[in-house]
XYZ file of C-alpha atoms in Angstrom:
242
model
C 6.666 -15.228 0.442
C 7.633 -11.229 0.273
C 6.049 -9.057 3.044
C 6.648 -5.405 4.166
C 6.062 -4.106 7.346
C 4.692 -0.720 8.776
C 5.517 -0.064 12.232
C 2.152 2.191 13.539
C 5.035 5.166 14.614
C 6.736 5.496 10.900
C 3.544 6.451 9.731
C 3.385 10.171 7.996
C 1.422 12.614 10.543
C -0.537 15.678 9.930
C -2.052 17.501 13.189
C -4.604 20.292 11.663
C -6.394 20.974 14.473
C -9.612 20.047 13.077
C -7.807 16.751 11.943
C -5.434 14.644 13.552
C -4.090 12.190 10.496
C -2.075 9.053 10.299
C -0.707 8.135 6.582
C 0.330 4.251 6.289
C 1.088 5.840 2.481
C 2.401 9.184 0.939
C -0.425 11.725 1.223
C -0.515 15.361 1.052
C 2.276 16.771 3.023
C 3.731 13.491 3.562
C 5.886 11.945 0.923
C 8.165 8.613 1.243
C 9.013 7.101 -2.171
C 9.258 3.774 -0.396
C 5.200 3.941 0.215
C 3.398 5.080 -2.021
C 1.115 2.329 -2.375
C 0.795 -1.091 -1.896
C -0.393 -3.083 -5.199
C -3.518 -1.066 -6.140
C -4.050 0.354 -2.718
C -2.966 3.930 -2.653
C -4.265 5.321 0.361
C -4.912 3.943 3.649
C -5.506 6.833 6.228
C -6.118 6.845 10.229
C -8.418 10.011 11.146
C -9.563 11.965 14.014
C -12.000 14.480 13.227
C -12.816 17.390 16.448
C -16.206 17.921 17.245
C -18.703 19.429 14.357
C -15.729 19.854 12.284
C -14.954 18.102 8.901
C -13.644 18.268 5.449
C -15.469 20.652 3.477
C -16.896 19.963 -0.382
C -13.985 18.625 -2.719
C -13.519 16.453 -6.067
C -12.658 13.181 -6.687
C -12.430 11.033 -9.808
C -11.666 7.676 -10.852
C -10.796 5.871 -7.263
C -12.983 3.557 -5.746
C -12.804 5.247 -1.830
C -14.129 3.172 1.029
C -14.240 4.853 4.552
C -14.822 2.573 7.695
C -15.909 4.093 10.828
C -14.343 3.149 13.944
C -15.867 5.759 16.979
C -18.579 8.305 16.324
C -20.867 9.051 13.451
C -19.798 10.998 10.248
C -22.362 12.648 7.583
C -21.979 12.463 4.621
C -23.510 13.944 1.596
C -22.426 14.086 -2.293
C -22.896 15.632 -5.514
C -25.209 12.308 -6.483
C -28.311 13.675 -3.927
C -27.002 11.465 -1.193
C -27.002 12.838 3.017
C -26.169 10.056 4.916
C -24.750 9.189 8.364
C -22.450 6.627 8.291
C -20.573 5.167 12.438
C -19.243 2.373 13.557
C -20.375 -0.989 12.245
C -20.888 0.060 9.261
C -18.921 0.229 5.599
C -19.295 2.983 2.771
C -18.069 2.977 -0.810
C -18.282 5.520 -3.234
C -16.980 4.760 -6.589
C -15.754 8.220 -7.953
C -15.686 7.482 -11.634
C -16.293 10.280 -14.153
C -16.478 12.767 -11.075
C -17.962 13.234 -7.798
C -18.156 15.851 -5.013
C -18.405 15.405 -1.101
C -18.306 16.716 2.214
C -17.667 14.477 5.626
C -18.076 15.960 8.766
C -18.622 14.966 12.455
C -21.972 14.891 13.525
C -21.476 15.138 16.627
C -20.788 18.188 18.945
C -19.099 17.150 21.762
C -16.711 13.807 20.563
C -14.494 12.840 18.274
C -15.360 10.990 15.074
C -12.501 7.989 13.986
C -12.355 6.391 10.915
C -10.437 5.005 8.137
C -10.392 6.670 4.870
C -9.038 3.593 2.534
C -8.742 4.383 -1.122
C -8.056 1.971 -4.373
C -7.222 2.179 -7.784
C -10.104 0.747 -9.875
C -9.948 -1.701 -13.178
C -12.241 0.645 -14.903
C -12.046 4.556 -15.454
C -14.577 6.694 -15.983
C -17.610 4.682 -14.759
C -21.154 6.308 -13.161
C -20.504 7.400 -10.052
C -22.287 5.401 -7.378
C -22.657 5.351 -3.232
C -23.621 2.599 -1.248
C -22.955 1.689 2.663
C -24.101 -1.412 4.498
C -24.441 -2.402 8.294
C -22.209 -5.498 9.199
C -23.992 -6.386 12.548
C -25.608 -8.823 10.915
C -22.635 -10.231 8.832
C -20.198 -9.728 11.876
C -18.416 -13.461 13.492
C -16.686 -13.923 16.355
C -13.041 -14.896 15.906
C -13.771 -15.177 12.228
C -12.380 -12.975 9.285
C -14.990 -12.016 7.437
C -16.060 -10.561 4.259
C -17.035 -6.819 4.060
C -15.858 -6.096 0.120
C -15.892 -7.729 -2.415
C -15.712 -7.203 -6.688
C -19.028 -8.468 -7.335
C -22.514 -7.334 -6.014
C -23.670 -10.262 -5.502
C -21.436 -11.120 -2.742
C -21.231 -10.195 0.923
C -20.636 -6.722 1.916
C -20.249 -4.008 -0.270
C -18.136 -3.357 -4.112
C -15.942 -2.030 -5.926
C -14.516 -2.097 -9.486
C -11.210 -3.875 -9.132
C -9.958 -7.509 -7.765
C -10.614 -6.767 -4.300
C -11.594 -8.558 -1.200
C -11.758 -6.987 2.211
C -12.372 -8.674 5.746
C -12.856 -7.902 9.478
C -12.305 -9.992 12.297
C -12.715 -9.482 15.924
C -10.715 -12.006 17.870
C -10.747 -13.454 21.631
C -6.867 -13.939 23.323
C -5.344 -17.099 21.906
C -7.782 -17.718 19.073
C -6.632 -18.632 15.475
C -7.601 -18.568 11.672
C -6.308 -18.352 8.243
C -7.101 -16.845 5.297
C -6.708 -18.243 1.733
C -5.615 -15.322 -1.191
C -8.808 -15.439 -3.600
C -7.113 -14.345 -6.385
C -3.648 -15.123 -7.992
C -1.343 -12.364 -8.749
C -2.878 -10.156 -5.489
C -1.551 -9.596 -2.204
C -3.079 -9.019 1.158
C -1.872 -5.905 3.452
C -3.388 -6.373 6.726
C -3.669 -3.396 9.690
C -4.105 -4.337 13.345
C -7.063 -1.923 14.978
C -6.670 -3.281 18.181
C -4.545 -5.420 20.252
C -1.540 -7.660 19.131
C -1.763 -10.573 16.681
C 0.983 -12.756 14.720
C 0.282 -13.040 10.534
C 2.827 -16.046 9.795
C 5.017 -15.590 12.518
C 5.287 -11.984 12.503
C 4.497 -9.655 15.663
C 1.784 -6.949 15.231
C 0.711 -4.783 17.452
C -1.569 -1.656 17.124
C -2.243 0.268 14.156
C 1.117 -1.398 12.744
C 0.850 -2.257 8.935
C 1.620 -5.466 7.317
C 1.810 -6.071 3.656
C 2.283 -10.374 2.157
C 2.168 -11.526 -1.126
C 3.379 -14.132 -2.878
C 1.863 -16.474 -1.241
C -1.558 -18.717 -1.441
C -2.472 -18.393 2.124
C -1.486 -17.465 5.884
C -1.965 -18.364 9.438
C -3.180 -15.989 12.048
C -3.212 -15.344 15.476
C -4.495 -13.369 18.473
C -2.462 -12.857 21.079
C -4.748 -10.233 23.337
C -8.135 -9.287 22.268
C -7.314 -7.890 19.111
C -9.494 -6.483 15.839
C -7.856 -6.630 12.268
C -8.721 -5.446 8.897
C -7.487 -7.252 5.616
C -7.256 -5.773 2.457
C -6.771 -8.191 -0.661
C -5.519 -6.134 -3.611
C -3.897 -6.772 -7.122
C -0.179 -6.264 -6.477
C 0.499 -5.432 -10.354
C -0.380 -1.509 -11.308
C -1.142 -3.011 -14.799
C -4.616 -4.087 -13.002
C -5.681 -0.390 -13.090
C -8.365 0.834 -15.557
C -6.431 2.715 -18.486
């Protein structure tokens, strides 16, 4: 087993006013050699937007970008004809392919909007662009990881082109699972939303990072209420799209 771990206070940090920004990897302004990605997962930021503020229209190309909305509601629209509202409980991909504009901002004037803006290398460059978001209320379990991203359509949750399997789980104090690697060759880098948990013996506690591969599965536990996201991902960069 290899693993790396991300204490939540050695992340980068990047206080705009507007936006109050956590980096788990090197992003804009923040640079560390040491993390610039883990397997094909490049970025994996913690934001804070203010009230009716927001990032205004910008490019993207060839990343598969999935943002998952913690407090608040964010809008969304794109260059493909597409104004939606995305909040908590639910997931959005956009698969940026040949090229793709957006704007996000927070919908609401008078909180904050939280989310994660995760972003992944795909297997194939220079695909359609495409959008899709889902609700997971009805997919959600109860100290249970489960599956919210997957490679194939056909599966639960949303997708994306690469190797990639995400999950959720929202845990009760004390309560246990595991999670078998679907994939050889890939890795799993999990980050603790709430609460503290223990992924193969090793202490986590809130918004701390933890990257294990190597392996063919782990044990997990809760120690307080907790929620957790996992992120399977090809650790070789030869599983990009060329």
């Amino acid at each position: 087993m290899k693993s790396v771990l991300h204490k939540a206070a050695t992340r980068g940090h990047a206080d705009h006013g507007w936006l109050n920004s956590h980096h788990t990897f090197s992003f804009a302004g923040y640079h560390d050699p040491e993390r610039m990605h883990f397997g094909v997962l490049r970025v994996l930021n913690d934001d804070k937007v203010a009230p009716g503020r927001g990032f205004g229209t910008h490019p993207h190309d060839n990343m598969e970008i999935i943002s998952i909305p913690l407090e608040g509601d964010l809008e969304h629209k794109d260059s493909m004809g597409n104004t939606t509202t995305i909040k908590e409980g639910d997931v959005q991909v956009m698969s940026a392919g040949t090229g793709v504009e957006h704007s996000e901002y927070n919908k609401n004037a008078d909180q904050e909007v939280k989310f994660l803006q995760i972003w992944v290398f795909p297997n194939k460059r220079n695909v359609e662009p495409r959008y899709d978001q889902i609700s997971i209320r009805e997919i959600e379990r109860k100290n249970a990881f489960y599956q919210v991203l997957s490679p194939s359509s056909e599966d639960e949750g949303v997708w994306v082109h690469q190797d990639a399997w995400f999950h959720l789980g929202k845990f009760e104090d004390g309560k246990t699972d595991s999670y078998q690697i679907k994939k050889e060759g890939n890795g799993v880098y999990a980050f603790v939303l709430e609460g503290e948990v223990e992924i193969n013996g090793q202490k986590l506690e809130k918004r701390d990072g933890f990257g294990i591969w190597d392996v063919d599965s782990f044990d997990f536990k809760s120690n307080t209420d907790s929620r957790v996201l996992l992120m399977e991902v090809p650790m070789s960069l030869d599983k990009i799209g060329r």
